[in-house]
Amino acid sequence: MKTCLAFMLAITLVPVLAAAQEPERKTFIEARGSVKPVPLPPGGPTPRMADGKPDFSGVWFEGPTGKANAWSVEREERPREDPIPWQPWAKAKRDAMTRVELELSSANVNCTPVGTPGMFTDNAYAHQISTKPGLFIHLIENNNRWQVVHTDGRPHKPKEEQEPLFYGDQTAAWEGDTLVIDSVSIDTRSQIVDGWFHSEELHVVERLRRPSLNYLEYQFTIDDPKVLTRPWTSAWRTFSLGNEDLTENFCTNNENVEELRKLNEQQKR
């Protein structure tokens, strides 16, 4: 899987480099493969833990096929979502970012943690989730990233004891069969996705549910009163159960960073 995903990163970066070298070119050609995706069947009822709550354990890939979708002949169709309610200054800042600057803002280029909700929103690699009563453990293959969240409904730390963390001060509780993860005090060096910066006031609420054996669904809400005019909630995203193990994949000595910075300066001239 490592070789396959490394190639995915390479084909993702090529259009960025090309765009930086040719600033007048406005079209973007999406790389596609030769495989027609076949969605998994539901597979059976929702597995449950000893306490009766859904068990999210497994290796998961975004999309319905149970595998990385890099080689699909079809464009991935994202569910429709409301426009992001930027404050005017924030929209102007985000709109002014070049394609290279967007790439340079990525944790995957800078070898930093992806943060919350980046574990789900800024990650093209496999997820491994393990749950047991009172605990949610989430690993992703890219750069040895992980998070552990207590799901017993405990309160956040007192505000005076909180410190900025990439994944924030996190707690979680169940609402029926939906796990709700609440995160505050998130390090401003992280991003939501694709250049979506945030303030120290960011509050993220994530929801996970498992409607059947083969499927996991994820949704997140962003509340950031310094950047947005109101809270924003994503559409539900689908993940499917895979049959592969995570492999070592570390981000070290990323030579793309300096190259991208040089290209960004060229693009601005």
PDB file of C-alpha atoms in Angstrom:
ATOM      1  CA  MET A   1       0.000   0.000   0.000  1.00  0.00           C
ATOM      2  CA  LYS A   2       2.895   2.364   0.727  1.00  0.00           C
ATOM      3  CA  THR A   3       4.106   2.394  -2.883  1.00  0.00           C
ATOM      4  CA  CYS A   4       0.597   2.982  -4.176  1.00  0.00           C
ATOM      5  CA  LEU A   5      -0.037   5.882  -1.817  1.00  0.00           C
ATOM      6  CA  ALA A   6       3.348   7.434  -2.464  1.00  0.00           C
ATOM      7  CA  PHE A   7       2.393   7.557  -6.133  1.00  0.00           C
ATOM      8  CA  MET A   8      -0.912   9.152  -5.146  1.00  0.00           C
ATOM      9  CA  LEU A   9       1.015  11.990  -3.496  1.00  0.00           C
ATOM     10  CA  ALA A  10       3.230  12.331  -6.539  1.00  0.00           C
ATOM     11  CA  ILE A  11       0.349  12.708  -8.984  1.00  0.00           C
ATOM     12  CA  THR A  12      -1.333  15.138  -6.603  1.00  0.00           C
ATOM     13  CA  LEU A  13       1.765  17.324  -6.456  1.00  0.00           C
ATOM     14  CA  VAL A  14       2.465  17.385 -10.210  1.00  0.00           C
ATOM     15  CA  PRO A  15      -0.450  19.722 -11.078  1.00  0.00           C
ATOM     16  CA  VAL A  16       0.600  22.027  -8.237  1.00  0.00           C
ATOM     17  CA  LEU A  17       4.157  22.291  -9.536  1.00  0.00           C
ATOM     18  CA  ALA A  18       2.932  22.738 -13.095  1.00  0.00           C
ATOM     19  CA  ALA A  19       0.534  25.461 -12.044  1.00  0.00           C
ATOM     20  CA  ALA A  20       3.319  27.310 -10.254  1.00  0.00           C
ATOM     21  CA  GLN A  21       5.518  27.198 -13.335  1.00  0.00           C
ATOM     22  CA  GLU A  22       2.671  28.327 -15.613  1.00  0.00           C
ATOM     23  CA  PRO A  23       0.727  30.984 -13.657  1.00  0.00           C
ATOM     24  CA  GLU A  24      -1.386  31.937 -16.682  1.00  0.00           C
ATOM     25  CA  ARG A  25      -2.786  28.427 -17.012  1.00  0.00           C
ATOM     26  CA  LYS A  26      -6.179  28.216 -15.315  1.00  0.00           C
ATOM     27  CA  THR A  27      -7.417  24.734 -16.190  1.00  0.00           C
ATOM     28  CA  PHE A  28      -6.799  21.841 -13.817  1.00  0.00           C
ATOM     29  CA  ILE A  29      -6.674  18.278 -15.095  1.00  0.00           C
ATOM     30  CA  GLU A  30      -7.521  15.661 -12.493  1.00  0.00           C
ATOM     31  CA  ALA A  31      -5.480  12.464 -12.599  1.00  0.00           C
ATOM     32  CA  ARG A  32      -7.602   9.322 -12.890  1.00  0.00           C
ATOM     33  CA  GLY A  33      -6.959   5.639 -13.269  1.00  0.00           C
ATOM     34  CA  SER A  34      -8.581   2.684 -14.982  1.00  0.00           C
ATOM     35  CA  VAL A  35     -10.611   0.986 -12.232  1.00  0.00           C
ATOM     36  CA  LYS A  36     -14.384   1.344 -12.014  1.00  0.00           C
ATOM     37  CA  PRO A  37     -15.316   1.562  -8.323  1.00  0.00           C
ATOM     38  CA  VAL A  38     -17.630  -1.114  -6.954  1.00  0.00           C
ATOM     39  CA  PRO A  39     -19.344  -0.149  -3.679  1.00  0.00           C
ATOM     40  CA  LEU A  40     -19.357  -2.702  -0.894  1.00  0.00           C
ATOM     41  CA  PRO A  41     -22.697  -4.157   0.220  1.00  0.00           C
ATOM     42  CA  PRO A  42     -23.850  -3.280   3.750  1.00  0.00           C
ATOM     43  CA  GLY A  43     -22.279  -6.545   4.876  1.00  0.00           C
ATOM     44  CA  GLY A  44     -24.439  -7.176   7.906  1.00  0.00           C
ATOM     45  CA  PRO A  45     -25.675  -5.496  11.083  1.00  0.00           C
ATOM     46  CA  THR A  46     -23.679  -2.988  13.111  1.00  0.00           C
ATOM     47  CA  PRO A  47     -21.153  -4.736  15.406  1.00  0.00           C
ATOM     48  CA  ARG A  48     -21.553  -3.782  19.044  1.00  0.00           C
ATOM     49  CA  MET A  49     -19.342  -3.633  22.102  1.00  0.00           C
ATOM     50  CA  ALA A  50     -20.051  -5.256  25.437  1.00  0.00           C
ATOM     51  CA  ASP A  51     -21.973  -2.153  26.573  1.00  0.00           C
ATOM     52  CA  GLY A  52     -24.254  -2.309  23.515  1.00  0.00           C
ATOM     53  CA  LYS A  53     -22.755   0.729  21.769  1.00  0.00           C
ATOM     54  CA  PRO A  54     -21.545   0.437  18.141  1.00  0.00           C
ATOM     55  CA  ASP A  55     -18.030  -0.903  17.695  1.00  0.00           C
ATOM     56  CA  PHE A  56     -16.114   1.216  15.155  1.00  0.00           C
ATOM     57  CA  SER A  57     -13.065  -1.063  15.147  1.00  0.00           C
ATOM     58  CA  GLY A  58     -11.491  -1.781  11.764  1.00  0.00           C
ATOM     59  CA  VAL A  59      -9.369  -0.357   8.961  1.00  0.00           C
ATOM     60  CA  TRP A  60     -11.302   2.241   6.978  1.00  0.00           C
ATOM     61  CA  PHE A  61     -10.946   3.977   3.611  1.00  0.00           C
ATOM     62  CA  GLU A  62     -12.870   7.066   2.551  1.00  0.00           C
ATOM     63  CA  GLY A  63     -15.432   6.186  -0.093  1.00  0.00           C
ATOM     64  CA  PRO A  64     -17.590   3.085  -0.608  1.00  0.00           C
ATOM     65  CA  THR A  65     -15.100   0.558  -2.033  1.00  0.00           C
ATOM     66  CA  GLY A  66     -13.095  -0.588   0.994  1.00  0.00           C
ATOM     67  CA  LYS A  67      -9.827   0.482  -0.651  1.00  0.00           C
ATOM     68  CA  ALA A  68      -7.936   3.545  -1.828  1.00  0.00           C
ATOM     69  CA  ASN A  69      -9.798   5.078  -4.774  1.00  0.00           C
ATOM     70  CA  ALA A  70      -6.792   6.643  -6.553  1.00  0.00           C
ATOM     71  CA  TRP A  71      -7.257   4.548  -9.661  1.00  0.00           C
ATOM     72  CA  SER A  72     -10.950   5.228 -10.288  1.00  0.00           C
ATOM     73  CA  VAL A  73     -12.105   6.112 -13.811  1.00  0.00           C
ATOM     74  CA  GLU A  74     -14.906   8.164 -12.271  1.00  0.00           C
ATOM     75  CA  ARG A  75     -14.706  11.535 -10.575  1.00  0.00           C
ATOM     76  CA  GLU A  76     -15.468  11.272  -6.879  1.00  0.00           C
ATOM     77  CA  GLU A  77     -18.802  12.925  -6.192  1.00  0.00           C
ATOM     78  CA  ARG A  78     -18.828  14.834  -2.920  1.00  0.00           C
ATOM     79  CA  PRO A  79     -22.168  15.473  -1.208  1.00  0.00           C
ATOM     80  CA  ARG A  80     -23.440  19.033  -1.546  1.00  0.00           C
ATOM     81  CA  GLU A  81     -22.591  21.338   1.352  1.00  0.00           C
ATOM     82  CA  ASP A  82     -23.481  24.896   2.304  1.00  0.00           C
ATOM     83  CA  PRO A  83     -20.875  27.546   1.456  1.00  0.00           C
ATOM     84  CA  ILE A  84     -18.406  28.248   4.241  1.00  0.00           C
ATOM     85  CA  PRO A  85     -19.672  31.388   6.063  1.00  0.00           C
ATOM     86  CA  TRP A  86     -16.376  33.293   6.106  1.00  0.00           C
ATOM     87  CA  GLN A  87     -16.083  36.700   7.683  1.00  0.00           C
ATOM     88  CA  PRO A  88     -15.137  39.138   4.882  1.00  0.00           C
ATOM     89  CA  TRP A  89     -11.505  39.549   5.960  1.00  0.00           C
ATOM     90  CA  ALA A  90     -11.079  35.761   6.256  1.00  0.00           C
ATOM     91  CA  LYS A  91     -12.597  35.106   2.825  1.00  0.00           C
ATOM     92  CA  ALA A  92     -10.294  37.696   1.271  1.00  0.00           C
ATOM     93  CA  LYS A  93      -7.275  36.084   2.912  1.00  0.00           C
ATOM     94  CA  ARG A  94      -8.267  32.571   1.821  1.00  0.00           C
ATOM     95  CA  ASP A  95      -9.138  33.650  -1.738  1.00  0.00           C
ATOM     96  CA  ALA A  96      -5.769  35.375  -2.111  1.00  0.00           C
ATOM     97  CA  MET A  97      -3.830  32.168  -1.462  1.00  0.00           C
ATOM     98  CA  THR A  98      -2.109  30.725  -4.528  1.00  0.00           C
ATOM     99  CA  ARG A  99      -2.266  27.031  -5.317  1.00  0.00           C
ATOM    100  CA  VAL A 100       1.318  26.699  -4.091  1.00  0.00           C
ATOM    101  CA  GLU A 101       0.514  28.547  -0.852  1.00  0.00           C
ATOM    102  CA  LEU A 102      -2.371  26.149  -0.300  1.00  0.00           C
ATOM    103  CA  GLU A 103       0.030  23.245  -0.705  1.00  0.00           C
ATOM    104  CA  LEU A 104       2.532  24.884   1.654  1.00  0.00           C
ATOM    105  CA  SER A 105      -0.182  25.219   4.310  1.00  0.00           C
ATOM    106  CA  SER A 106      -0.677  21.444   4.368  1.00  0.00           C
ATOM    107  CA  ALA A 107       0.487  19.433   7.358  1.00  0.00           C
ATOM    108  CA  ASN A 108       1.452  16.682   4.922  1.00  0.00           C
ATOM    109  CA  VAL A 109       4.011  19.010   3.322  1.00  0.00           C
ATOM    110  CA  ASN A 110       5.277  20.455   6.600  1.00  0.00           C
ATOM    111  CA  CYS A 111       5.445  17.125   8.473  1.00  0.00           C
ATOM    112  CA  THR A 112       3.250  18.413  11.298  1.00  0.00           C
ATOM    113  CA  PRO A 113       0.182  16.831  12.937  1.00  0.00           C
ATOM    114  CA  VAL A 114      -3.003  17.221  10.903  1.00  0.00           C
ATOM    115  CA  GLY A 115      -4.985  18.263  13.965  1.00  0.00           C
ATOM    116  CA  THR A 116      -8.732  18.196  14.554  1.00  0.00           C
ATOM    117  CA  PRO A 117     -10.699  17.578  12.371  1.00  0.00           C
ATOM    118  CA  GLY A 118      -7.754  16.944  10.019  1.00  0.00           C
ATOM    119  CA  MET A 119      -7.478  13.275  10.991  1.00  0.00           C
ATOM    120  CA  PHE A 120     -10.594  12.813   8.852  1.00  0.00           C
ATOM    121  CA  THR A 121     -10.625  15.882   6.585  1.00  0.00           C
ATOM    122  CA  ASP A 122      -6.951  16.235   5.610  1.00  0.00           C
ATOM    123  CA  ASN A 123      -5.915  12.615   5.169  1.00  0.00           C
ATOM    124  CA  ALA A 124      -5.987  10.424   2.049  1.00  0.00           C
ATOM    125  CA  TYR A 125      -4.543   7.404   3.833  1.00  0.00           C
ATOM    126  CA  ALA A 126      -6.063   4.459   5.644  1.00  0.00           C
ATOM    127  CA  HIS A 127      -7.615   4.862   9.099  1.00  0.00           C
ATOM    128  CA  GLN A 128      -7.454   2.262  11.842  1.00  0.00           C
ATOM    129  CA  ILE A 129      -9.974   2.674  14.632  1.00  0.00           C
ATOM    130  CA  SER A 130     -10.225   0.662  17.823  1.00  0.00           C
ATOM    131  CA  THR A 131     -13.030   1.156  20.315  1.00  0.00           C
ATOM    132  CA  LYS A 132     -13.921  -0.336  23.644  1.00  0.00           C
ATOM    133  CA  PRO A 133     -16.307   0.897  26.327  1.00  0.00           C
ATOM    134  CA  GLY A 134     -15.082   4.330  27.382  1.00  0.00           C
ATOM    135  CA  LEU A 135     -12.313   4.704  24.782  1.00  0.00           C
ATOM    136  CA  PHE A 136     -11.870   5.676  21.105  1.00  0.00           C
ATOM    137  CA  ILE A 137      -8.441   5.136  19.486  1.00  0.00           C
ATOM    138  CA  HIS A 138      -7.764   6.461  15.984  1.00  0.00           C
ATOM    139  CA  LEU A 139      -4.594   5.867  13.949  1.00  0.00           C
ATOM    140  CA  ILE A 140      -3.799   6.960  10.399  1.00  0.00           C
ATOM    141  CA  GLU A 141      -1.077   5.522   8.219  1.00  0.00           C
ATOM    142  CA  ASN A 142       0.367   8.893   7.237  1.00  0.00           C
ATOM    143  CA  ASN A 143       3.224  10.074   9.497  1.00  0.00           C
ATOM    144  CA  ASN A 144       2.350   7.887  12.493  1.00  0.00           C
ATOM    145  CA  ARG A 145      -0.536  10.135  13.578  1.00  0.00           C
ATOM    146  CA  TRP A 146      -2.907   9.094  16.335  1.00  0.00           C
ATOM    147  CA  GLN A 147      -5.449  10.291  18.881  1.00  0.00           C
ATOM    148  CA  VAL A 148      -7.042   8.753  21.968  1.00  0.00           C
ATOM    149  CA  VAL A 149     -10.365  10.089  23.249  1.00  0.00           C
ATOM    150  CA  HIS A 150     -12.293   9.126  26.386  1.00  0.00           C
ATOM    151  CA  THR A 151     -15.942   8.477  25.549  1.00  0.00           C
ATOM    152  CA  ASP A 152     -17.403   8.507  29.060  1.00  0.00           C
ATOM    153  CA  GLY A 153     -18.746  12.054  28.827  1.00  0.00           C
ATOM    154  CA  ARG A 154     -16.167  13.597  31.154  1.00  0.00           C
ATOM    155  CA  PRO A 155     -15.953  17.417  31.020  1.00  0.00           C
ATOM    156  CA  HIS A 156     -13.159  19.390  29.382  1.00  0.00           C
ATOM    157  CA  LYS A 157     -10.266  20.478  31.560  1.00  0.00           C
ATOM    158  CA  PRO A 158     -10.846  23.855  33.224  1.00  0.00           C
ATOM    159  CA  LYS A 159     -10.032  26.633  30.754  1.00  0.00           C
ATOM    160  CA  GLU A 160      -7.075  27.806  32.821  1.00  0.00           C
ATOM    161  CA  GLU A 161      -5.543  24.310  32.549  1.00  0.00           C
ATOM    162  CA  GLN A 162      -6.006  23.940  28.797  1.00  0.00           C
ATOM    163  CA  GLU A 163      -3.074  24.424  26.447  1.00  0.00           C
ATOM    164  CA  PRO A 164      -3.016  24.626  22.636  1.00  0.00           C
ATOM    165  CA  LEU A 165      -2.730  21.107  21.219  1.00  0.00           C
ATOM    166  CA  PHE A 166      -2.981  19.957  17.609  1.00  0.00           C
ATOM    167  CA  TYR A 167      -5.889  17.672  18.511  1.00  0.00           C
ATOM    168  CA  GLY A 168      -7.152  19.935  21.252  1.00  0.00           C
ATOM    169  CA  ASP A 169      -8.661  19.174  24.617  1.00  0.00           C
ATOM    170  CA  GLN A 170     -11.032  16.358  23.678  1.00  0.00           C
ATOM    171  CA  THR A 171     -13.905  14.548  25.282  1.00  0.00           C
ATOM    172  CA  ALA A 172     -16.709  12.408  23.872  1.00  0.00           C
ATOM    173  CA  ALA A 173     -20.095  10.953  24.727  1.00  0.00           C
ATOM    174  CA  TRP A 174     -22.735   8.852  23.032  1.00  0.00           C
ATOM    175  CA  GLU A 175     -25.991  10.235  21.659  1.00  0.00           C
ATOM    176  CA  GLY A 176     -27.858   7.025  20.931  1.00  0.00           C
ATOM    177  CA  ASP A 177     -25.689   5.134  18.426  1.00  0.00           C
ATOM    178  CA  THR A 178     -23.734   8.261  17.412  1.00  0.00           C
ATOM    179  CA  LEU A 179     -20.395   9.070  19.051  1.00  0.00           C
ATOM    180  CA  VAL A 180     -19.971  12.834  19.542  1.00  0.00           C
ATOM    181  CA  ILE A 181     -16.388  14.088  20.004  1.00  0.00           C
ATOM    182  CA  ASP A 182     -15.999  17.641  21.334  1.00  0.00           C
ATOM    183  CA  SER A 183     -12.654  19.455  20.874  1.00  0.00           C
ATOM    184  CA  VAL A 184     -11.458  22.887  22.045  1.00  0.00           C
ATOM    185  CA  SER A 185      -8.070  24.595  22.575  1.00  0.00           C
ATOM    186  CA  ILE A 186      -6.764  23.536  19.136  1.00  0.00           C
ATOM    187  CA  ASP A 187      -3.340  24.752  18.001  1.00  0.00           C
ATOM    188  CA  THR A 188      -3.677  27.461  15.334  1.00  0.00           C
ATOM    189  CA  ARG A 189      -0.835  25.906  13.334  1.00  0.00           C
ATOM    190  CA  SER A 190      -3.303  23.257  12.184  1.00  0.00           C
ATOM    191  CA  GLN A 191      -5.950  23.781   9.504  1.00  0.00           C
ATOM    192  CA  ILE A 192      -9.393  22.380   8.802  1.00  0.00           C
ATOM    193  CA  VAL A 193      -8.526  21.428   5.210  1.00  0.00           C
ATOM    194  CA  ASP A 194      -7.137  23.031   2.049  1.00  0.00           C
ATOM    195  CA  GLY A 195      -5.958  26.325   3.542  1.00  0.00           C
ATOM    196  CA  TRP A 196      -8.927  26.745   5.882  1.00  0.00           C
ATOM    197  CA  PHE A 197      -7.143  28.429   8.779  1.00  0.00           C
ATOM    198  CA  HIS A 198      -8.695  28.971  12.209  1.00  0.00           C
ATOM    199  CA  SER A 199      -8.350  30.995  15.396  1.00  0.00           C
ATOM    200  CA  GLU A 200      -7.690  29.951  18.978  1.00  0.00           C
ATOM    201  CA  GLU A 201     -11.472  30.096  19.517  1.00  0.00           C
ATOM    202  CA  LEU A 202     -12.089  27.086  17.250  1.00  0.00           C
ATOM    203  CA  HIS A 203     -14.593  24.564  18.603  1.00  0.00           C
ATOM    204  CA  VAL A 204     -15.031  21.309  16.667  1.00  0.00           C
ATOM    205  CA  VAL A 205     -17.814  18.770  17.151  1.00  0.00           C
ATOM    206  CA  GLU A 206     -17.370  15.469  15.282  1.00  0.00           C
ATOM    207  CA  ARG A 207     -19.989  12.750  14.903  1.00  0.00           C
ATOM    208  CA  LEU A 208     -19.418   9.127  13.959  1.00  0.00           C
ATOM    209  CA  ARG A 209     -21.897   6.340  13.360  1.00  0.00           C
ATOM    210  CA  ARG A 210     -21.740   2.840  11.896  1.00  0.00           C
ATOM    211  CA  PRO A 211     -24.993   2.019  10.081  1.00  0.00           C
ATOM    212  CA  SER A 212     -23.828  -1.461   8.999  1.00  0.00           C
ATOM    213  CA  LEU A 213     -20.837  -3.802   9.132  1.00  0.00           C
ATOM    214  CA  ASN A 214     -19.051  -2.335   6.101  1.00  0.00           C
ATOM    215  CA  TYR A 215     -19.760   1.369   6.538  1.00  0.00           C
ATOM    216  CA  LEU A 216     -18.758   4.216   8.843  1.00  0.00           C
ATOM    217  CA  GLU A 217     -20.178   7.744   8.540  1.00  0.00           C
ATOM    218  CA  TYR A 218     -18.553  10.976   9.716  1.00  0.00           C
ATOM    219  CA  GLN A 219     -19.708  14.578  10.077  1.00  0.00           C
ATOM    220  CA  PHE A 220     -18.116  17.634  11.687  1.00  0.00           C
ATOM    221  CA  THR A 221     -19.226  21.092  12.821  1.00  0.00           C
ATOM    222  CA  ILE A 222     -16.891  24.108  12.919  1.00  0.00           C
ATOM    223  CA  ASP A 223     -17.612  27.001  15.288  1.00  0.00           C
ATOM    224  CA  ASP A 224     -14.987  29.749  15.051  1.00  0.00           C
ATOM    225  CA  PRO A 225     -16.430  33.190  15.900  1.00  0.00           C
ATOM    226  CA  LYS A 226     -13.221  35.003  14.921  1.00  0.00           C
ATOM    227  CA  VAL A 227     -13.167  33.549  11.385  1.00  0.00           C
ATOM    228  CA  LEU A 228     -16.764  32.535  10.521  1.00  0.00           C
ATOM    229  CA  THR A 229     -20.045  34.425  10.799  1.00  0.00           C
ATOM    230  CA  ARG A 230     -21.841  31.348  12.157  1.00  0.00           C
ATOM    231  CA  PRO A 231     -21.156  27.637  12.810  1.00  0.00           C
ATOM    232  CA  TRP A 232     -20.833  25.412   9.733  1.00  0.00           C
ATOM    233  CA  THR A 233     -21.668  21.694   9.495  1.00  0.00           C
ATOM    234  CA  SER A 234     -20.350  19.333   6.835  1.00  0.00           C
ATOM    235  CA  ALA A 235     -22.318  16.718   4.967  1.00  0.00           C
ATOM    236  CA  TRP A 236     -21.981  13.148   6.186  1.00  0.00           C
ATOM    237  CA  ARG A 237     -18.925  11.458   4.666  1.00  0.00           C
ATOM    238  CA  THR A 238     -18.773   7.736   3.959  1.00  0.00           C
ATOM    239  CA  PHE A 239     -15.940   5.387   4.897  1.00  0.00           C
ATOM    240  CA  SER A 240     -15.847   1.677   4.103  1.00  0.00           C
ATOM    241  CA  LEU A 241     -14.252  -1.322   5.780  1.00  0.00           C
ATOM    242  CA  GLY A 242     -10.969  -2.458   4.263  1.00  0.00           C
ATOM    243  CA  ASN A 243      -8.923  -5.613   4.530  1.00  0.00           C
ATOM    244  CA  GLU A 244      -5.381  -4.235   4.767  1.00  0.00           C
ATOM    245  CA  ASP A 245      -2.966  -3.403   7.549  1.00  0.00           C
ATOM    246  CA  LEU A 246      -1.475   0.021   8.101  1.00  0.00           C
ATOM    247  CA  THR A 247       2.188   0.287   7.095  1.00  0.00           C
ATOM    248  CA  GLU A 248       5.002   2.594   8.198  1.00  0.00           C
ATOM    249  CA  ASN A 249       4.808   5.911   6.392  1.00  0.00           C
ATOM    250  CA  PHE A 250       6.871   8.737   7.868  1.00  0.00           C
ATOM    251  CA  CYS A 251       7.227  12.335   6.716  1.00  0.00           C
ATOM    252  CA  THR A 252      10.938  13.164   7.011  1.00  0.00           C
ATOM    253  CA  ASN A 253      13.183  15.729   5.362  1.00  0.00           C
ATOM    254  CA  ASN A 254      10.483  16.837   2.952  1.00  0.00           C
ATOM    255  CA  GLU A 255      12.358  18.328   0.008  1.00  0.00           C
ATOM    256  CA  ASN A 256       9.118  19.554  -1.566  1.00  0.00           C
ATOM    257  CA  VAL A 257       8.817  22.415   0.941  1.00  0.00           C
ATOM    258  CA  GLU A 258      11.750  24.483  -0.311  1.00  0.00           C
ATOM    259  CA  GLU A 259      10.923  23.705  -3.930  1.00  0.00           C
ATOM    260  CA  LEU A 260       7.345  24.855  -3.439  1.00  0.00           C
ATOM    261  CA  ARG A 261       8.494  28.070  -1.760  1.00  0.00           C
ATOM    262  CA  LYS A 262      10.737  28.865  -4.728  1.00  0.00           C
ATOM    263  CA  LEU A 263       7.890  28.157  -7.148  1.00  0.00           C
ATOM    264  CA  ASN A 264       5.552  30.344  -5.125  1.00  0.00           C
ATOM    265  CA  GLU A 265       7.956  33.280  -5.425  1.00  0.00           C
ATOM    266  CA  GLN A 266       8.131  32.702  -9.183  1.00  0.00           C
ATOM    267  CA  GLN A 267       4.348  32.658  -9.399  1.00  0.00           C
ATOM    268  CA  LYS A 268       4.039  36.012  -7.620  1.00  0.00           C
ATOM    269  CA  ARG A 269       6.438  37.828  -9.993  1.00  0.00           C
TER     270      ARG A 269
END
